[in-house]
Coordinates of C-alpha atoms in Angstrom, one line a residue:
M1311 CA 39.4 8.9 -15.3
R1312 CA 37.0 10.1 -12.3
R1313 CA 37.3 7.3 -9.2
H1314 CA 34.0 5.5 -8.2
E1315 CA 34.2 5.4 -4.4
A1316 CA 32.0 4.4 -0.9
D1317 CA 34.7 5.8 2.0
V1318 CA 33.8 5.3 5.6
V1319 CA 33.8 9.3 7.0
E1320 CA 32.7 11.2 9.9
W1321 CA 29.8 14.0 9.0
K1322 CA 29.4 16.2 11.3
N1323 CA 30.9 13.8 14.8
R1324 CA 28.8 11.0 13.1
R1325 CA 29.5 7.7 11.1
A1326 CA 28.9 8.0 7.9
Y1327 CA 29.4 6.7 4.7
R1328 CA 30.1 9.1 1.1
L1329 CA 29.3 8.1 -2.6
S1330 CA 31.0 9.9 -5.0
N1331 CA 31.6 9.5 -8.9
G1332 CA 33.7 12.9 -8.9
R1333 CA 30.9 14.5 -10.3
V1334 CA 28.0 13.8 -7.1
E1335 CA 28.8 12.5 -3.5
L1336 CA 25.8 11.3 -1.2
T1337 CA 26.6 11.2 2.4
V1338 CA 24.9 8.3 4.4
L1339 CA 24.6 8.3 8.3
V1340 CA 24.9 4.8 10.2
G1341 CA 22.9 6.0 13.1
G1342 CA 19.2 6.2 12.0
G1343 CA 19.7 5.9 8.3
H1344 CA 19.8 9.3 7.2
I1345 CA 20.8 10.5 3.8
A1346 CA 22.3 13.5 5.2
D1347 CA 24.1 15.2 2.7
F1348 CA 24.2 15.3 -1.3
R1349 CA 26.1 17.8 -3.6
L1350 CA 27.8 18.6 -6.4
C1351 CA 31.7 17.4 -5.7
G1352 CA 33.5 20.3 -4.5
S1353 CA 30.5 22.6 -4.3
P1354 CA 29.7 24.5 -0.7
I1355 CA 26.1 24.2 -1.2
N1356 CA 23.9 20.5 0.5
L1357 CA 20.9 20.2 -1.3
L1358 CA 19.2 18.5 1.4
W1359 CA 18.5 20.3 4.8
E1360 CA 21.5 20.4 7.4
A1361 CA 20.1 20.4 11.2
P1362 CA 21.0 23.7 12.8
W1363 CA 21.9 21.9 15.7
L1364 CA 24.6 19.3 16.7
T1365 CA 23.3 16.4 16.1
I1366 CA 24.0 12.3 17.8
E1367 CA 23.7 9.0 17.3
P1368 CA 20.3 8.5 18.0
Q1369 CA 20.2 4.9 19.4
G1370 CA 22.5 6.7 22.0
F1371 CA 19.8 9.3 23.5
S1372 CA 19.4 9.3 27.1
P1373 CA 16.5 11.4 28.5
H1374 CA 18.3 12.0 31.3
E1375 CA 21.1 13.2 29.1
H1376 CA 19.8 14.7 26.2
A1377 CA 16.1 15.8 27.3
A1378 CA 16.9 19.2 27.4
L1379 CA 19.2 19.8 24.2
Y1380 CA 16.9 18.0 21.9
G1381 CA 13.1 17.1 24.1
D1382 CA 11.8 14.4 25.9
V1383 CA 11.5 10.9 24.7
P1384 CA 10.0 10.2 22.0
V1385 CA 9.9 13.8 20.2
G1386 CA 13.5 14.4 21.1
K1387 CA 14.9 10.9 20.1
F1388 CA 14.0 11.8 16.5
L1389 CA 15.8 15.1 16.3
S1390 CA 18.4 14.1 18.0
G1391 CA 19.8 12.3 15.0
F1392 CA 17.5 14.0 12.3
T1393 CA 19.0 15.6 9.3
G1394 CA 18.7 16.2 5.9
H1395 CA 16.1 12.7 4.3
A1396 CA 14.8 10.3 7.4
L1397 CA 13.0 7.3 6.8
A1398 CA 9.6 6.9 8.7
L1399 CA 8.4 3.3 8.7
G1400 CA 6.5 1.2 11.2
Y1401 CA 4.0 4.6 12.1
F1402 CA 4.2 8.1 10.5
G1403 CA 3.6 10.8 13.4
M1404 CA 3.7 9.8 17.3
P1405 CA 4.3 6.4 18.3
S1406 CA 0.9 4.6 20.3
S1407 CA 1.3 4.6 23.9
A1408 CA 2.2 1.0 24.3
Q1409 CA 5.4 1.9 21.5
A1410 CA 5.6 5.2 23.6
A1411 CA 6.6 3.4 27.3
Q1412 CA 8.6 1.4 25.3
G1413 CA 10.9 4.1 24.3
L1414 CA 10.1 4.5 20.8
P1415 CA 10.7 8.1 18.8
L1416 CA 8.9 10.0 16.4
H1417 CA 8.3 8.7 12.9
G1418 CA 9.1 4.9 14.1
E1419 CA 11.8 2.6 14.7
A1420 CA 14.2 3.0 12.0
A1421 CA 15.4 6.9 12.2
G1422 CA 15.9 6.3 16.1
S1423 CA 18.0 2.7 14.8
E1424 CA 21.7 1.8 14.3
W1425 CA 21.7 0.5 10.9
R1426 CA 24.2 -2.3 9.5
I1427 CA 26.3 -2.2 6.3
A1428 CA 25.2 -4.9 4.6
A1429 CA 27.4 -4.8 1.0
I1430 CA 29.8 -1.8 -0.1
E1431 CA 31.4 -1.8 -3.6
G1432 CA 33.2 0.5 -5.1
S1433 CA 35.5 0.8 -7.9
E1434 CA 38.4 2.9 -10.3
C1435 CA 36.7 1.3 -14.0
N1436 CA 34.8 3.5 -16.5
D1437 CA 31.7 1.3 -16.6
C1438 CA 31.1 0.6 -13.3
Y1439 CA 29.4 2.0 -10.2
V1440 CA 30.0 2.8 -6.6
A1441 CA 27.0 1.0 -4.5
L1442 CA 26.0 0.7 -0.7
A1443 CA 23.4 -1.6 0.9
L1444 CA 22.0 -0.7 4.6
E1445 CA 19.6 -2.4 6.5
V1446 CA 17.7 -2.2 9.7
E1447 CA 15.5 -4.8 12.3
L1448 CA 12.5 -3.0 13.5
P1449 CA 11.9 -5.9 16.0
V1450 CA 8.4 -4.2 17.8
S1451 CA 6.7 -4.3 14.0
R1452 CA 8.6 -7.2 12.9
L1453 CA 9.7 -5.4 10.0
H1454 CA 13.2 -5.8 8.2
F1455 CA 14.2 -2.8 5.6
R1456 CA 17.0 -2.5 3.2
R1457 CA 18.1 0.5 1.1
E1458 CA 20.4 -0.2 -1.9
I1459 CA 22.1 2.9 -3.6
V1460 CA 23.7 3.1 -6.4
L1461 CA 25.1 5.6 -8.4
R1462 CA 26.7 4.9 -12.0
P1463 CA 29.6 7.2 -13.4
D1464 CA 29.1 10.7 -14.2
A1465 CA 25.7 10.5 -13.0
L1466 CA 23.7 13.1 -11.4
V1467 CA 21.2 10.5 -10.7
V1468 CA 21.1 8.2 -7.9
S1469 CA 19.2 5.2 -8.0
I1470 CA 17.6 3.9 -4.6
T1471 CA 15.8 0.8 -4.6
E1472 CA 13.8 -0.2 -0.8
V1473 CA 12.4 -3.3 0.5
V1474 CA 10.5 -3.9 3.3
T1475 CA 10.0 -7.9 4.8
N1476 CA 7.4 -8.5 7.1
R1477 CA 9.3 -11.2 9.9
S1478 CA 5.9 -12.6 11.1
N1479 CA 3.3 -15.4 10.2
H1480 CA 0.7 -12.6 9.8
E1481 CA -0.1 -9.5 7.8
V1482 CA 1.1 -6.1 9.0
E1483 CA -0.4 -2.7 8.6
F1484 CA 1.9 0.2 8.4
Q1485 CA 3.1 3.4 7.1
W1486 CA 5.9 4.3 5.1
V1487 CA 6.7 7.6 4.6
E1488 CA 10.4 8.7 3.0
H1489 CA 11.1 12.1 5.2
A1490 CA 12.7 14.3 2.6
T1491 CA 13.8 17.6 4.2
F1492 CA 15.4 21.0 2.2
G1493 CA 16.4 24.1 3.6
E1494 CA 18.6 26.9 3.0
P1495 CA 21.0 27.7 0.8
L1496 CA 18.6 25.7 -2.0
F1497 CA 15.6 26.8 -0.3
T1498 CA 15.7 29.8 0.1
K1499 CA 13.1 32.6 0.5
G1500 CA 12.9 34.6 -2.7
E1501 CA 15.3 32.7 -4.7
A1502 CA 13.9 29.2 -4.7
S1503 CA 10.4 28.2 -5.5
L1504 CA 9.0 24.0 -5.3
F1505 CA 7.3 22.2 -7.9
L1506 CA 5.6 18.8 -7.8
S1507 CA 3.0 16.3 -9.5
G1508 CA 0.1 16.9 -7.4
T1509 CA -3.2 19.3 -7.8
R1510 CA -5.5 18.4 -4.4
G1511 CA -4.8 18.8 -1.0
L1512 CA -5.7 18.9 2.3
T1513 CA -4.2 21.1 5.3
W1514 CA -3.5 19.7 9.0
P1515 CA -6.1 19.7 11.6
L1516 CA -4.3 20.5 14.6
G1517 CA -3.0 24.2 14.0
Y1518 CA 0.8 24.7 14.8
E1519 CA 1.1 25.2 18.1
D1520 CA -0.2 28.7 17.9
H1521 CA 1.9 29.8 15.0
E1522 CA -0.2 28.2 12.6
L1523 CA 0.2 29.9 9.1
L1524 CA -2.5 28.0 7.0
L1525 CA -6.5 27.3 8.0
N1526 CA -7.0 23.9 9.5
A1527 CA -8.7 21.0 7.9
S1528 CA -9.5 22.9 4.7
E1529 CA -9.3 21.2 1.0
Y1530 CA -7.0 23.2 -1.4
Q1531 CA -5.7 22.9 -5.0
W1532 CA -1.3 23.1 -5.3
P1533 CA 0.1 25.3 -4.6
H1534 CA -2.8 27.8 -3.6
A1535 CA -4.2 27.3 0.4
P1536 CA -6.0 29.1 2.8
T1537 CA -4.5 31.0 5.7
V1538 CA -5.6 31.7 9.1
G1539 CA -5.5 35.3 8.8
G1540 CA -7.8 35.2 5.2
G1541 CA -6.9 34.9 2.0
Q1542 CA -4.4 32.2 0.2
T1543 CA -0.4 31.9 0.2
D1544 CA 1.6 30.0 -2.4
L1545 CA 2.5 26.8 -1.0
S1546 CA 5.3 26.3 -3.6
Q1547 CA 6.9 29.7 -1.9
P1548 CA 9.6 29.1 1.1
F1549 CA 8.8 30.8 5.0
V1550 CA 6.8 33.5 3.5
R1551 CA 6.0 34.3 6.8
H1552 CA 8.2 34.3 9.9
G1553 CA 7.1 32.4 13.0
T1554 CA 5.1 30.0 11.5
G1555 CA 4.6 26.9 10.7
F1556 CA 2.1 24.3 9.0
V1557 CA 1.4 20.7 7.7
A1558 CA -0.3 20.0 4.7
A1559 CA -0.9 16.7 2.2
V1560 CA -1.4 16.9 -1.7
L1561 CA -1.8 13.8 -3.0
A1562 CA 0.1 12.7 -6.0
D1563 CA -1.5 12.3 -9.5
R1564 CA -2.8 9.3 -10.4
D1565 CA -2.5 9.1 -14.3
R1566 CA 1.5 9.3 -14.9
E1567 CA 4.2 6.9 -14.7
N1568 CA 6.2 8.5 -12.0
A1569 CA 5.0 11.2 -9.5
F1570 CA 8.3 13.8 -8.5
V1571 CA 9.2 16.7 -6.2
A1572 CA 11.8 19.3 -7.3
V1573 CA 13.2 22.5 -5.5
H1574 CA 14.9 25.1 -8.1
N1575 CA 17.0 27.6 -7.3
R1576 CA 17.4 30.6 -9.6
R1577 CA 20.3 32.2 -8.5
H1578 CA 22.2 28.9 -7.9
G1579 CA 20.9 27.8 -11.1
L1580 CA 20.6 24.2 -9.6
V1581 CA 17.9 21.6 -9.3
A1582 CA 17.5 18.7 -7.1
G1583 CA 14.5 16.6 -6.2
Y1584 CA 13.0 13.1 -6.4
S1585 CA 11.3 10.8 -9.1
Y1586 CA 9.5 7.8 -7.8
D1587 CA 6.2 5.4 -7.5
P1588 CA 3.0 7.3 -7.6
A1589 CA 1.2 3.5 -6.8
R1590 CA 3.7 2.6 -3.9
F1591 CA 3.6 6.2 -2.5
P1592 CA 0.3 8.0 -3.5
W1593 CA 1.0 11.2 -0.6
I1594 CA 3.4 14.3 -0.5
A1595 CA 3.0 15.6 3.3
L1596 CA 4.0 18.9 3.4
W1597 CA 5.9 20.3 6.5
E1598 CA 7.3 23.8 7.1
E1599 CA 8.8 25.3 10.3
N1600 CA 9.8 29.2 9.7
R1601 CA 11.6 30.1 13.4
A1602 CA 8.0 29.5 15.2
R1603 CA 9.4 27.3 17.3
G1604 CA 11.7 28.9 19.9
Y1605 CA 12.5 25.7 22.9
A1606 CA 15.0 23.3 22.0
P1607 CA 16.7 22.7 19.8
W1608 CA 14.4 24.4 17.4
H1609 CA 15.8 27.8 19.7
G1610 CA 13.7 29.8 16.9
K1611 CA 16.2 30.1 14.1
T1612 CA 15.3 26.9 12.1
R1613 CA 14.3 26.8 8.7
A1614 CA 13.3 24.1 7.2
R1615 CA 10.9 22.6 4.6
G1616 CA 9.9 19.1 4.3
V1617 CA 8.8 17.6 1.5
E1618 CA 7.7 13.6 2.5
F1619 CA 6.7 11.2 -0.1
G1620 CA 4.8 7.9 1.4
T1621 CA 1.8 6.0 1.9
S1622 CA 0.6 8.4 4.0
P1623 CA -0.9 12.0 3.9
M1624 CA -0.1 13.5 7.4
P1625 CA 1.7 12.5 10.8
L1626 CA -1.1 11.8 12.6
G1627 CA 0.0 7.9 13.2
L1628 CA -1.0 4.7 13.0
D1629 CA -3.9 4.4 14.8
Q1630 CA -5.6 7.3 13.1
A1631 CA -4.3 6.1 9.8
R1632 CA -6.6 2.7 10.7
V1633 CA -9.3 4.6 11.7
T1634 CA -9.1 7.1 8.8
R1635 CA -8.1 4.3 6.2
S1636 CA -8.7 6.6 3.5
L1637 CA -9.0 10.3 1.9
F1638 CA -9.7 11.4 -1.7
D1639 CA -10.6 7.8 -2.3
T1640 CA -6.8 6.9 -1.7
P1641 CA -5.7 4.4 1.0
V1642 CA -3.4 6.3 4.1
L1643 CA -1.5 3.3 5.1
T1644 CA -0.2 0.3 3.1
S1645 CA 0.1 -3.7 4.6
I1646 CA 2.5 -6.1 3.7
G1647 CA 1.1 -10.1 4.1
G1648 CA 3.2 -12.8 6.6
K1649 CA 6.2 -13.4 5.5
S1650 CA 6.6 -11.6 2.2
R1651 CA 8.0 -8.4 1.5
I1652 CA 7.2 -5.5 -0.9
K1653 CA 9.8 -3.5 -2.9
T1654 CA 10.0 0.4 -4.5
H1655 CA 12.2 2.1 -6.6
Y1656 CA 12.7 6.5 -6.8
Q1657 CA 15.6 8.3 -7.6
L1658 CA 17.4 11.4 -6.1
F1659 CA 18.6 14.1 -8.6
L1660 CA 20.6 17.3 -8.7
S1661 CA 21.5 19.2 -12.2
P1662 CA 22.4 22.5 -13.2
V1663 CA 19.9 24.8 -15.4
P1664 CA 20.0 27.4 -17.5
P1665 CA 19.5 30.7 -15.9
E1666 CA 16.7 31.7 -17.5
W1667 CA 14.3 28.4 -16.1
K1668 CA 11.1 30.3 -14.0
Q1669 CA 10.4 27.1 -13.4
I1670 CA 10.2 23.2 -13.6
K1671 CA 7.4 21.8 -15.4
D1672 CA 7.7 18.5 -15.7
V1673 CA 10.3 15.5 -14.7
R1674 CA 10.1 12.3 -16.1
P1675 CA 11.8 8.8 -16.6
S1676 CA 14.5 8.2 -19.6
G1677 CA 16.3 5.1 -18.9
H1678 CA 18.5 5.5 -16.5
G1679 CA 18.1 8.9 -15.9
L1680 CA 15.1 12.0 -15.9
V1681 CA 14.2 14.5 -18.5
L1682 CA 13.9 17.9 -17.3
S1683 CA 11.4 20.4 -18.4
S1684 CA 10.6 24.0 -18.3
D1685 CA 8.2 26.5 -20.3
G1686 CA 7.8 25.6 -23.7
D1687 CA 10.1 23.0 -25.0
D1688 CA 13.0 23.7 -23.1
E1689 CA 14.4 20.4 -21.5
I1690 CA 17.5 19.0 -20.5
I1691 CA 18.3 14.8 -20.3
I1692 CA 20.0 14.6 -16.6
E1693 CA 21.6 10.7 -16.2

């Protein structure tokens, strides 16, 4: 009998909770609420990106003590705790000048705050599940956020439900992005590819600190995007040009019940990714750092690929989103009425796949699980 557990653990000197069903395990940090680790039980491979620097609890960030290690506020406060899957809520990108004056970090209050454990359940019953609920208050945005994570017996799919509540009496415009990030050893050059349910894209307009891979503000058709030096690059392939980085957006296909992003590593025979609601999260923001940034905390050694699904295509901040309003006839921010709540559900999954698989053609819902498809009629069902 497999034991279903939700335990208090320490993850790289961070306070955390680990959910396990004996088949997979998932680790969530209390500081910032990051989903830091997702792997097969007993496997050495974390399928999410791990920061190569020593992270701290972000709510304890001090500009005087920590700016030299992580950068100045607001960027340093976010990077001090960032690893794996972060939440950008309120705004996506830099805070406004007023928010920055209050010490708020890059990508919103949630990733820089201490979260509260609202509920925890675990059982040895075959027909039971393990569940964890976390909450965080965003006092400046007047929003409350709750995330419920459920792991069923023998499952390879983690079910995640999130609720945003507006504490104020008036409507609030905001941005909500799941800042999921992949890296080595799963997302490795020459071994892995990214697949997603989208086609139409636009590159970032602001370069990449003079190390940009992609041509600024250019429309493209996924996965082929124009490069600065001419020609095109295949964005499904990771880390193709050392010393560069990029930001780009992809609009999720609108004619699907679900949207998906999936990283397939052919050498390890593993796929990991997300299935989610494209009506709630119509955009995928792509970010790649390929040893381009030489300053702290990157130090020229970081390789990371953000595959960030949410309400907004690029981290240009809430003020710019309010000016832009829409892109490709699709909103770039969302809103919530006074004293109202909005809810979404998505799935984080992993699965071994046959060695002959060369691509992930589709990911679609099936009961509590998902159907993964490759070339031809090859498919597997994971639950």
